[in-house]
mmCIF file of C-alpha atoms in Angstrom:
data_model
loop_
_atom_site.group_PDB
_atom_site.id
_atom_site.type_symbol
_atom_site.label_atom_id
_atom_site.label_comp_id
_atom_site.label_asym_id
_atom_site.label_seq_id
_atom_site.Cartn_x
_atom_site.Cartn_y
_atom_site.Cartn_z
ATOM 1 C CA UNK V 1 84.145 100.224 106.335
ATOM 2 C CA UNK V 2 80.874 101.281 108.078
ATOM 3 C CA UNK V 3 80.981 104.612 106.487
ATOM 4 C CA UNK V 4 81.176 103.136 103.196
ATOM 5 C CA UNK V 5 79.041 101.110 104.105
ATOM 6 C CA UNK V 6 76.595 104.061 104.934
ATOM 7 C CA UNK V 7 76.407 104.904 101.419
ATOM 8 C CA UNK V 8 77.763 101.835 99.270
ATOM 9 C CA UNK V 9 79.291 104.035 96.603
ATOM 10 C CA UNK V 10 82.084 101.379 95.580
ATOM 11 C CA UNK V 11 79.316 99.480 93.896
ATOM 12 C CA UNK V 12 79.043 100.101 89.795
ATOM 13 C CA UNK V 13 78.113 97.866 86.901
ATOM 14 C CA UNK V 14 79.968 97.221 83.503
ATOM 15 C CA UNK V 15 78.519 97.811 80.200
ATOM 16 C CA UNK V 16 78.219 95.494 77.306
ATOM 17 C CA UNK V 17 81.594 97.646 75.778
ATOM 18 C CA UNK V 18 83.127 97.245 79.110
ATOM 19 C CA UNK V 19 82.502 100.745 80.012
ATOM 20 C CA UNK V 20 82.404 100.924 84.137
ATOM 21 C CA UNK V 21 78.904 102.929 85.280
ATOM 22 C CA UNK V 22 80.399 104.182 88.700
ATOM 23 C CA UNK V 23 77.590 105.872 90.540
ATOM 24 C CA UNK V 24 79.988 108.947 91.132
ATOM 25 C CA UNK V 25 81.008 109.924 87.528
ATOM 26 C CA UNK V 26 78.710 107.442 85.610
ATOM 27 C CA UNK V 27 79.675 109.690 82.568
ATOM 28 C CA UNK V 28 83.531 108.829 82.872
ATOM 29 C CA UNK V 29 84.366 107.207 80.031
ATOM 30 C CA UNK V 30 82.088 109.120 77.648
ATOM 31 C CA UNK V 31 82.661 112.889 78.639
ATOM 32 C CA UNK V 32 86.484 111.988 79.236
ATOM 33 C CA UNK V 33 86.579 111.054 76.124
ATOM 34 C CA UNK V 34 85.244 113.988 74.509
ATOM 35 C CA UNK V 35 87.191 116.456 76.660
ATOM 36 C CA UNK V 36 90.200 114.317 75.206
ATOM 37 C CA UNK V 37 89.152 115.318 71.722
ATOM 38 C CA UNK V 38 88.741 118.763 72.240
ATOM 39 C CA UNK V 39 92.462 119.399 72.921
ATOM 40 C CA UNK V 40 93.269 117.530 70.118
ATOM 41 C CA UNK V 41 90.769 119.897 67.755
ATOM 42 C CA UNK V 42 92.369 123.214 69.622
ATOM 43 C CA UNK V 43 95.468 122.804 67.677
ATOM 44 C CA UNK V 44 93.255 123.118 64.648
ATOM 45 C CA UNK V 45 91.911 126.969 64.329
ATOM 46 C CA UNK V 46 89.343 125.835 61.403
ATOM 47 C CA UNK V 47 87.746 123.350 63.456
ATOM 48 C CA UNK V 48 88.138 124.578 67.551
ATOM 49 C CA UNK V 49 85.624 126.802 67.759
ATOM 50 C CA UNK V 50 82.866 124.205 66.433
ATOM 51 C CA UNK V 51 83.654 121.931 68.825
ATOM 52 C CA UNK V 52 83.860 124.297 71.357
ATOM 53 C CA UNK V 53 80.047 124.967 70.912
ATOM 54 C CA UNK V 54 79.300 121.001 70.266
ATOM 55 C CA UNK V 55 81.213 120.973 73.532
ATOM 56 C CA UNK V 56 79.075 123.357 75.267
ATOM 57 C CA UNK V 57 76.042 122.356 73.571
ATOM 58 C CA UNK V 58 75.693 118.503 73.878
ATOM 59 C CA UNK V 59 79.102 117.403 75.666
ATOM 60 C CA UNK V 60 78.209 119.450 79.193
ATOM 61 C CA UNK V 61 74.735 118.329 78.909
ATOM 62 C CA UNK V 62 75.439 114.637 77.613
ATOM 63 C CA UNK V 63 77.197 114.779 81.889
ATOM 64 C CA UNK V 64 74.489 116.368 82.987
ATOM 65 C CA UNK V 65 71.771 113.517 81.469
ATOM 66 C CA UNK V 66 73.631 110.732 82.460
ATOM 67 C CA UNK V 67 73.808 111.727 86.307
ATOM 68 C CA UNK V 68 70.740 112.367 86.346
ATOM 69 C CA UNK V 69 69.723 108.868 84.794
ATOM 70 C CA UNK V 70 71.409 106.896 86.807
ATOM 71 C CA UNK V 71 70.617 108.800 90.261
ATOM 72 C CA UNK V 72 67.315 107.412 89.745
ATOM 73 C CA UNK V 73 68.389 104.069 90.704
ATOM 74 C CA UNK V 74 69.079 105.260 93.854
ATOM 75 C CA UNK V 75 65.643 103.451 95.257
ATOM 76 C CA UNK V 76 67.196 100.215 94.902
ATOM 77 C CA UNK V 77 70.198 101.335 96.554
ATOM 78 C CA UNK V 78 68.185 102.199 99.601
ATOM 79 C CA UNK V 79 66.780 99.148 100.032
ATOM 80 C CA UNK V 80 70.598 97.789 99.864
ATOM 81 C CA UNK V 81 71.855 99.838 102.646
ATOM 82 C CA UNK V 82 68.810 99.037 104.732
ATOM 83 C CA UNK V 83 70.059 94.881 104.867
ATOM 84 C CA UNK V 84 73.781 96.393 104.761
ATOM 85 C CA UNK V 85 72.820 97.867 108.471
ATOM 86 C CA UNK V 86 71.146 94.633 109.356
ATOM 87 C CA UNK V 87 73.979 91.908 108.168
ATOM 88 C CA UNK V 88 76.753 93.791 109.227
ATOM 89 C CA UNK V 89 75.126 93.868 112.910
ATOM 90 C CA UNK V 90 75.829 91.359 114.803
ATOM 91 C CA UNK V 91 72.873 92.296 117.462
ATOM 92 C CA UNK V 92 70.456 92.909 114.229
ATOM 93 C CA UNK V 93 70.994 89.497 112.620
ATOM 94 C CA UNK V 94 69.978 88.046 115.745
ATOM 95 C CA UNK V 95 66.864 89.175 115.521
ATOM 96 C CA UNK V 96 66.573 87.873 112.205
ATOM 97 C CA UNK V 97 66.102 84.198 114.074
ATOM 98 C CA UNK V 98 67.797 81.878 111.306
ATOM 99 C CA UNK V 99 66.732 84.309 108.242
ATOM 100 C CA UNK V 100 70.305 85.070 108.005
ATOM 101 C CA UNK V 101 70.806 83.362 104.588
ATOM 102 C CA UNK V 102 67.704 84.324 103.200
ATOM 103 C CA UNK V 103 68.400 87.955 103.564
ATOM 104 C CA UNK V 104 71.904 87.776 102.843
ATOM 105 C CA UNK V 105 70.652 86.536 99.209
ATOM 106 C CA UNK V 106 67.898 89.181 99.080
ATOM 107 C CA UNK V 107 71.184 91.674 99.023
ATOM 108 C CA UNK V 108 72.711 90.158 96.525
ATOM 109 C CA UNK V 109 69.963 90.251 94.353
ATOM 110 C CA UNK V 110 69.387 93.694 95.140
ATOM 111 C CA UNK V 111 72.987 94.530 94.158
ATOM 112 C CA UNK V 112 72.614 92.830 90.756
ATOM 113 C CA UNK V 113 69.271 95.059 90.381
ATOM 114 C CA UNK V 114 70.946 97.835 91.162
ATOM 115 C CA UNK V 115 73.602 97.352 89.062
ATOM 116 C CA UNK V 116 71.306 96.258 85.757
ATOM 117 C CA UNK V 117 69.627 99.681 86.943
ATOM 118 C CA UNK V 118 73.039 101.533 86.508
ATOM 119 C CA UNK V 119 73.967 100.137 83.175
ATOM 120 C CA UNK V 120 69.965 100.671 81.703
ATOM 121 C CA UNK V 121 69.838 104.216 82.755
ATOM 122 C CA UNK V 122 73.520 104.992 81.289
ATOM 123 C CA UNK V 123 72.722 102.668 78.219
ATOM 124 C CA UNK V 124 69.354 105.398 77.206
ATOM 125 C CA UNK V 125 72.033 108.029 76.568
ATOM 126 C CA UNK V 126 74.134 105.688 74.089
ATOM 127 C CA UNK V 127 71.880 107.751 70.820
ATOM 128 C CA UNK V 128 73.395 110.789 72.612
ATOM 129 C CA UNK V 129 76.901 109.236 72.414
ATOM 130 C CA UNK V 130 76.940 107.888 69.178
ATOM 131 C CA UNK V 131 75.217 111.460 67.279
ATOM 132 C CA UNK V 132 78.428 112.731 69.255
ATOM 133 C CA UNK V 133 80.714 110.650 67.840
ATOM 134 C CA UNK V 134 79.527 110.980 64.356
ATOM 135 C CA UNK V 135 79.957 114.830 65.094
ATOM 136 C CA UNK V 136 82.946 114.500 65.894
ATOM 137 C CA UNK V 137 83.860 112.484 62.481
ATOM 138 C CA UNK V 138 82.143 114.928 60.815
ATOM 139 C CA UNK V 139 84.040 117.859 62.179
ATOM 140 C CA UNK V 140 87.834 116.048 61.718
ATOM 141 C CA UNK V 141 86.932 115.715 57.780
ATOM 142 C CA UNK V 142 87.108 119.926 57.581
ATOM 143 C CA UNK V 143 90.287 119.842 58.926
ATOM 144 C CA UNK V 144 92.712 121.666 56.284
ATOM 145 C CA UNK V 145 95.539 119.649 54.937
ATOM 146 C CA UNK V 146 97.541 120.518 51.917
ATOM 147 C CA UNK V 147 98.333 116.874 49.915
ATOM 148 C CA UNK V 148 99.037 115.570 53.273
ATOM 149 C CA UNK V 149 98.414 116.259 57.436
ATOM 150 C CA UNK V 150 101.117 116.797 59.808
ATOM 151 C CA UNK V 151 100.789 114.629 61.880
ATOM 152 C CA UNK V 152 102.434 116.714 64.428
ATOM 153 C CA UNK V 153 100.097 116.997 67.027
ATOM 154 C CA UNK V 154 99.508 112.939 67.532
ATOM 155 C CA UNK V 155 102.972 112.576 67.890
ATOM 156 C CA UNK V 156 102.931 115.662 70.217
ATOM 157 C CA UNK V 157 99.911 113.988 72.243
ATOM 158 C CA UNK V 158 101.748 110.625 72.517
ATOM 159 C CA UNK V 159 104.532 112.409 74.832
ATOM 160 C CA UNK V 160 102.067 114.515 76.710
ATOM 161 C CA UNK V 161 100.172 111.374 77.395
ATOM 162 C CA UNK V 162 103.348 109.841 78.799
ATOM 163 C CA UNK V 163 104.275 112.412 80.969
ATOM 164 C CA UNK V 164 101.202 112.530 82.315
ATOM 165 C CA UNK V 165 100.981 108.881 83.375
ATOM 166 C CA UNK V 166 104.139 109.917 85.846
ATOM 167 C CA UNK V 167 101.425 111.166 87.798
ATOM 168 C CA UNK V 168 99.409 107.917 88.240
ATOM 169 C CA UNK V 169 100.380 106.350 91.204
ATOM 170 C CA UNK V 170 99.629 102.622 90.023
ATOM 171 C CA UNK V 171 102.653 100.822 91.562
ATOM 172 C CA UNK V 172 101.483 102.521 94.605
ATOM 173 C CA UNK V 173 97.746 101.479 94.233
ATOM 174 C CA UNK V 174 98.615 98.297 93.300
ATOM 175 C CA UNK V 175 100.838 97.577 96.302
ATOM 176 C CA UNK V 176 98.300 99.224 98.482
ATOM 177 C CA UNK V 177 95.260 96.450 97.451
ATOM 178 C CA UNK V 178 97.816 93.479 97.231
ATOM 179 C CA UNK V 179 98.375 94.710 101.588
ATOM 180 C CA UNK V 180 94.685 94.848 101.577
ATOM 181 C CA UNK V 181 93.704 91.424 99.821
ATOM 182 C CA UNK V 182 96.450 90.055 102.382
ATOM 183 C CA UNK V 183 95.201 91.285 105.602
ATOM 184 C CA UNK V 184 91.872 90.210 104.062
ATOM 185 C CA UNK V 185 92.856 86.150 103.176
ATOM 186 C CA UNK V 186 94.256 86.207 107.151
ATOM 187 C CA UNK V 187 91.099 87.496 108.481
ATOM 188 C CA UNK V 188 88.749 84.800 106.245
ATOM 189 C CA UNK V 189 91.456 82.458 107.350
ATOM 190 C CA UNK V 190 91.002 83.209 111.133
ATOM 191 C CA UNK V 191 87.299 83.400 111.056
ATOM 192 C CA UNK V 192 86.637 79.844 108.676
ATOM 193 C CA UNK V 193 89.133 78.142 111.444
ATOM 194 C CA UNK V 194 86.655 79.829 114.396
ATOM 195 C CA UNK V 195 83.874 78.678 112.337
ATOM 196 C CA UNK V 196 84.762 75.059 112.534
ATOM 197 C CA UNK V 197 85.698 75.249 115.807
ATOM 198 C CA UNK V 198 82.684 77.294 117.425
ATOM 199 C CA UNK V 199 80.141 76.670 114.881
ATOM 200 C CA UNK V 200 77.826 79.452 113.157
ATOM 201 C CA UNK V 201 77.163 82.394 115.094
ATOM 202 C CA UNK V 202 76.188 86.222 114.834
ATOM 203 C CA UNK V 203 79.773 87.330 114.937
ATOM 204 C CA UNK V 204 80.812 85.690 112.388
ATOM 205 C CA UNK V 205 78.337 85.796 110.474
ATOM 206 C CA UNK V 206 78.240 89.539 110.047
ATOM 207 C CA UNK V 207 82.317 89.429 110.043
ATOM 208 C CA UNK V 208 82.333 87.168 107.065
ATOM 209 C CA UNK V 209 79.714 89.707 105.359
ATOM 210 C CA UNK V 210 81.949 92.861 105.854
ATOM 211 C CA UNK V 211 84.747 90.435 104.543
ATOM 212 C CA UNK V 212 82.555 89.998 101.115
ATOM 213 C CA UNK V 213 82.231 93.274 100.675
ATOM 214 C CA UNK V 214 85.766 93.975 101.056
ATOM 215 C CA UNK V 215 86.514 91.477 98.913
ATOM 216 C CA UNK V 216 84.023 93.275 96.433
ATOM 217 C CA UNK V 217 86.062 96.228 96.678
ATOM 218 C CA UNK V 218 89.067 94.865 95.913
ATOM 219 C CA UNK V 219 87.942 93.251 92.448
ATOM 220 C CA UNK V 220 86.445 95.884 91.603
ATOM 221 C CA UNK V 221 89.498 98.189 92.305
ATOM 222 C CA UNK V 222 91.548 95.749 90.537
ATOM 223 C CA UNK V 223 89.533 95.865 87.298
ATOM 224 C CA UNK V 224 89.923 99.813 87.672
ATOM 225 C CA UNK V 225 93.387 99.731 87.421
ATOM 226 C CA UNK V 226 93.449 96.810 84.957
ATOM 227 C CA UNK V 227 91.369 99.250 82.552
ATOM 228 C CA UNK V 228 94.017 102.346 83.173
ATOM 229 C CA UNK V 229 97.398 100.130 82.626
ATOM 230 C CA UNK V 230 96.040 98.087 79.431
ATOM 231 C CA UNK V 231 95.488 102.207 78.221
ATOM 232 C CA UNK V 232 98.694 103.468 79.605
ATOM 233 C CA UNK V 233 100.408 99.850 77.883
ATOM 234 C CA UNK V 234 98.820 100.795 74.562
ATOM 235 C CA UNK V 235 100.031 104.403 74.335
ATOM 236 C CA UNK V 236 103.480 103.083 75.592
ATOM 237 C CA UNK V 237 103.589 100.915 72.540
ATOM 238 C CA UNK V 238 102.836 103.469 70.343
ATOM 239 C CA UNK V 239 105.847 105.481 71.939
ATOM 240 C CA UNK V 240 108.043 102.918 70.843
ATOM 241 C CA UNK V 241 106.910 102.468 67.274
ATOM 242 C CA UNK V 242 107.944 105.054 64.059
ATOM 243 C CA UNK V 243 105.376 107.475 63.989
ATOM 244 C CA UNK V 244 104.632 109.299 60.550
ATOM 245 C CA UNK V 245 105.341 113.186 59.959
ATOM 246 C CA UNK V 246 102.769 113.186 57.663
ATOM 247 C CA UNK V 247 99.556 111.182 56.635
ATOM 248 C CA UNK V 248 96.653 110.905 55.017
ATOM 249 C CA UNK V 249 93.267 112.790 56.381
ATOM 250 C CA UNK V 250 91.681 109.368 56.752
ATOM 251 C CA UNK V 251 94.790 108.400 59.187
ATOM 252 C CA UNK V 252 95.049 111.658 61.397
ATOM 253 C CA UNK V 253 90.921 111.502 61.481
ATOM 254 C CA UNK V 254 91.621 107.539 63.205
ATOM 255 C CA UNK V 255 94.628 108.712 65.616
ATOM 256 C CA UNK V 256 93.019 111.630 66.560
ATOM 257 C CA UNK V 257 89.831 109.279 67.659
ATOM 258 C CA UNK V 258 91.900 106.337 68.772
ATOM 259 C CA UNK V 259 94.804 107.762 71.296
ATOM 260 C CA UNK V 260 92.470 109.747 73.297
ATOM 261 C CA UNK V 261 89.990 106.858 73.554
ATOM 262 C CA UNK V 262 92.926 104.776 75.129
ATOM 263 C CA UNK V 263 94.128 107.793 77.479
ATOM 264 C CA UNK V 264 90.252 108.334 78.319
#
């Protein structure tokens, strides 16, 4: 925990789309996105190389950009790991003589700072995004059908995208917070009941901080994997429904921007 601690990298924000700004790929959902699209627009010679050079052009600086954007928040993370060092210690609160609370609130504030910070800096790219996306619109209309598309590759995608999720772990995860969250309600247990029976003191104090953070972590891990099985649910579903061989431009243009959103 102190090493995370050190650096406070579990800490991101969410978006007004419910996009989640991690500070280590802040670009996630975006860029994922787009690299989804571009293997659906390599089974299409009329269209690949275009938006191999929108890729190379925009896509691989659209990452670029939004790193950058939000690693300028990294002030107000510094002032967050400064009281991080102080709470957690139980010698360093002491010297705090009864400021505890007061500086325990000054983090949170800074976290909520931090996070706005996060979301702003990612949110100044969203004109990027969106000329991207009509780009990408753009670009799915020249695909060449004859009266109808195949609609081969979607349904082609659709099984890909399955196998695939036989490589995400999230039984595993899952079990592995739900051990966490449980060691974690014994500890808070233990330490409220010493509480009452000692009273306040540095100890606990900087015990019951480490335990909010931990608890941080495990909501925020939770929403995580919340976000990647309501994705992996919704392409399941699809794998169970009658799929078209053929459609209309207009429908391959919407499942060829709608499946890889959900698998992004």
């Amino acid at each position: 925990m102190l090493e995370t601690t050190d650096t406070l990298d579990y800490i991101d924000g969410t978006d007004n789309e419910k996009n989640i700004i991690s500070q280590l790929k802040p670009d996630y959902a975006y860029v994922y996105y787009f690299n989804e699209i571009k293997r659906y627009t390599e089974y299409h010679k009329e269209i690949s190389s275009k938006y191999e050079s929108i890729y190379n052009s925009s896509i691989k600086t659209l990452k670029e950009d939004i790193e950058n954007a939000v690693d300028t928040c990294k002030p107000k993370k510094n002032e967050m790991i400064a009281l991080t060092k102080i709470l957690e210690d139980p010698e360093k609160i002491k010297g705090l003589e009864g400021h505890y609370e007061g500086k325990f609130h000054a983090y949170r504030t800074y976290m909520k700072e931090y996070q706005n910070c996060l979301i702003n800096k990612s949110n100044k790219t969203m004109p990027q995004i969106r000329s991207l996306k009509y780009d990408i619109n753009e670009l799915l209309s020249d695909i060449i059908c004859k009266q109808k598309c195949s609609n081969e590759t979607y349904n082609n995608m659709i099984k890909i995208y399955l196998l695939e999720f036989n490589n995400v772990p999230y039984e595993t995860h899952i079990q592995y917070i739900k051990n966490i969250k449980s060691s974690l309600d014994f500890g808070s247990h233990l330490i409220n009941r010493a509480q009452r029976e000692l009273g306040k003191s540095n100890i606990i104090d900087s015990t019951k901080f480490v335990q909010e953070e931990i608890k941080y972590i495990i909501e925020r891990f939770y929403t995580h994997l919340d976000k990647v099985k309501y994705g992996m649910d919704y392409i399941k579903d699809l794998s169970k429904k009658e799929v078209l061989n053929e459609v209309t431009l207009d429908v391959l243009k919407n499942n060829y921007i709608t499946l890889p959103y959900y698998y992004a």
